[in-house]
């Protein structure tokens, strides 16, 4: 991983909820094919928009508490958090343009 950052149940509050800029959380799993399709797109977006938004990845198998708290039922689920609150969420692999729109909706 390059521009994106991994978060855990333990670091979620600091890395996401207390962030001073919007955060896109990629709830993913190792066994998830669509997650692997989305990952390189998120890396690109993180490089292009890194000054405006943080992009983090949370492995739901390793961090079930946070996934449960936000009722993540399928992966990938991409949720934008702003000021500690989830503001927008989409499930499934989406094209880069749609991911960028999702982020821009929170800026």
Short mmCIF file of C-alpha atoms in Angstrom, two decimals:
data_model
loop_
_atom_site.label_atom_id
_atom_site.label_comp_id
_atom_site.label_asym_id
_atom_site.label_seq_id
_atom_site.Cartn_x
_atom_site.Cartn_y
_atom_site.Cartn_z
CA UNK A 1 0.00 0.00 0.00
CA UNK A 2 1.18 3.47 -0.80
CA UNK A 3 -1.07 6.49 -0.44
CA UNK A 4 -3.84 4.73 1.45
CA UNK A 5 -3.47 3.81 5.11
CA UNK A 6 -4.66 0.77 7.04
CA UNK A 7 -6.77 1.40 10.13
CA UNK A 8 -7.91 -0.98 12.85
CA UNK A 9 -10.65 -1.12 15.46
CA UNK A 10 -8.08 0.39 17.84
CA UNK A 11 -7.01 3.30 15.59
CA UNK A 12 -10.41 4.07 13.99
CA UNK A 13 -11.41 6.84 16.42
CA UNK A 14 -8.15 8.75 15.99
CA UNK A 15 -7.60 8.09 12.27
CA UNK A 16 -11.18 8.55 11.09
CA UNK A 17 -13.54 10.08 13.64
CA UNK A 18 -11.08 12.71 14.90
CA UNK A 19 -9.60 13.55 11.48
CA UNK A 20 -9.61 17.23 10.56
CA UNK A 21 -10.44 16.42 6.94
CA UNK A 22 -12.98 14.05 5.35
CA UNK A 23 -11.99 10.37 5.37
CA UNK A 24 -13.05 7.70 2.89
CA UNK A 25 -13.09 4.32 4.62
CA UNK A 26 -12.81 1.24 2.42
CA UNK A 27 -14.33 -1.65 4.38
CA UNK A 28 -12.78 -4.66 2.63
CA UNK A 29 -11.75 -8.30 3.03
CA UNK A 30 -8.87 -10.41 1.74
CA UNK A 31 -11.21 -12.91 0.01
CA UNK A 32 -13.24 -10.21 -1.81
CA UNK A 33 -12.67 -9.98 -5.57
CA UNK A 34 -14.39 -6.60 -6.10
CA UNK A 35 -12.28 -5.19 -3.23
CA UNK A 36 -9.14 -5.97 -5.25
CA UNK A 37 -10.61 -4.08 -8.24
CA UNK A 38 -11.34 -0.98 -6.14
CA UNK A 39 -7.98 -0.91 -4.33
CA UNK A 40 -5.80 0.49 -7.18
CA UNK A 41 -8.44 3.15 -7.91
CA UNK A 42 -8.36 4.25 -4.29
CA UNK A 43 -4.55 4.44 -4.44
CA UNK A 44 -4.81 6.73 -7.50
CA UNK A 45 -7.43 8.93 -5.84
CA UNK A 46 -5.35 9.10 -2.64
CA UNK A 47 -2.40 10.43 -4.65
CA UNK A 48 -4.55 12.91 -6.59
CA UNK A 49 -6.73 14.15 -3.72
CA UNK A 50 -4.56 13.44 -0.68
CA UNK A 51 -4.49 17.07 0.42
CA UNK A 52 -8.33 17.18 0.62
CA UNK A 53 -9.22 13.72 1.91
CA UNK A 54 -7.67 10.76 3.72
CA UNK A 55 -8.31 7.33 2.26
CA UNK A 56 -8.07 4.43 4.68
CA UNK A 57 -8.73 0.70 4.50
CA UNK A 58 -10.28 -1.40 7.24
CA UNK A 59 -10.10 -5.19 6.93
CA UNK A 60 -13.48 -6.36 8.29
CA UNK A 61 -12.21 -9.86 9.13
CA UNK A 62 -9.42 -8.49 11.32
CA UNK A 63 -11.51 -5.61 12.71
CA UNK A 64 -15.08 -6.85 13.19
CA UNK A 65 -16.04 -4.31 15.89
CA UNK A 66 -15.94 -1.26 13.62
CA UNK A 67 -17.60 -3.09 10.72
CA UNK A 68 -20.40 -4.16 13.06
CA UNK A 69 -20.76 -0.67 14.55
CA UNK A 70 -21.36 0.81 11.06
CA UNK A 71 -23.51 -2.13 9.92
CA UNK A 72 -21.26 -3.11 7.03
CA UNK A 73 -23.14 -6.00 5.40
CA UNK A 74 -21.17 -6.40 2.18
CA UNK A 75 -17.71 -5.58 0.90
CA UNK A 76 -16.42 -3.40 -0.46
CA UNK A 77 -18.40 -0.74 1.36
CA UNK A 78 -16.98 2.75 0.92
CA UNK A 79 -18.10 5.31 3.49
CA UNK A 80 -17.13 8.97 3.69
CA UNK A 81 -16.81 10.36 7.21
CA UNK A 82 -16.81 14.08 7.90
CA UNK A 83 -16.50 15.62 11.38
CA UNK A 84 -16.70 12.14 12.88
CA UNK A 85 -19.98 11.22 11.17
CA UNK A 86 -20.67 8.93 8.19
CA UNK A 87 -22.16 11.18 5.51
CA UNK A 88 -22.25 9.04 2.36
CA UNK A 89 -21.83 5.36 1.62
CA UNK A 90 -21.80 3.03 -1.39
CA UNK A 91 -21.42 -0.74 -1.61
CA UNK A 92 -19.73 -2.68 -4.39
CA UNK A 93 -16.97 -1.95 -6.86
CA UNK A 94 -17.56 1.35 -8.64
CA UNK A 95 -15.70 3.18 -11.42
CA UNK A 96 -13.17 5.82 -10.41
CA UNK A 97 -15.46 8.71 -11.42
CA UNK A 98 -18.15 7.55 -9.04
CA UNK A 99 -15.64 7.20 -6.20
CA UNK A 100 -14.39 10.75 -6.82
CA UNK A 101 -18.00 12.06 -6.80
CA UNK A 102 -18.61 10.27 -3.50
CA UNK A 103 -15.61 12.03 -1.98
CA UNK A 104 -16.45 15.42 -3.49
CA UNK A 105 -19.93 15.25 -1.95
CA UNK A 106 -18.27 15.57 1.46
CA UNK A 107 -15.78 18.33 0.63
#
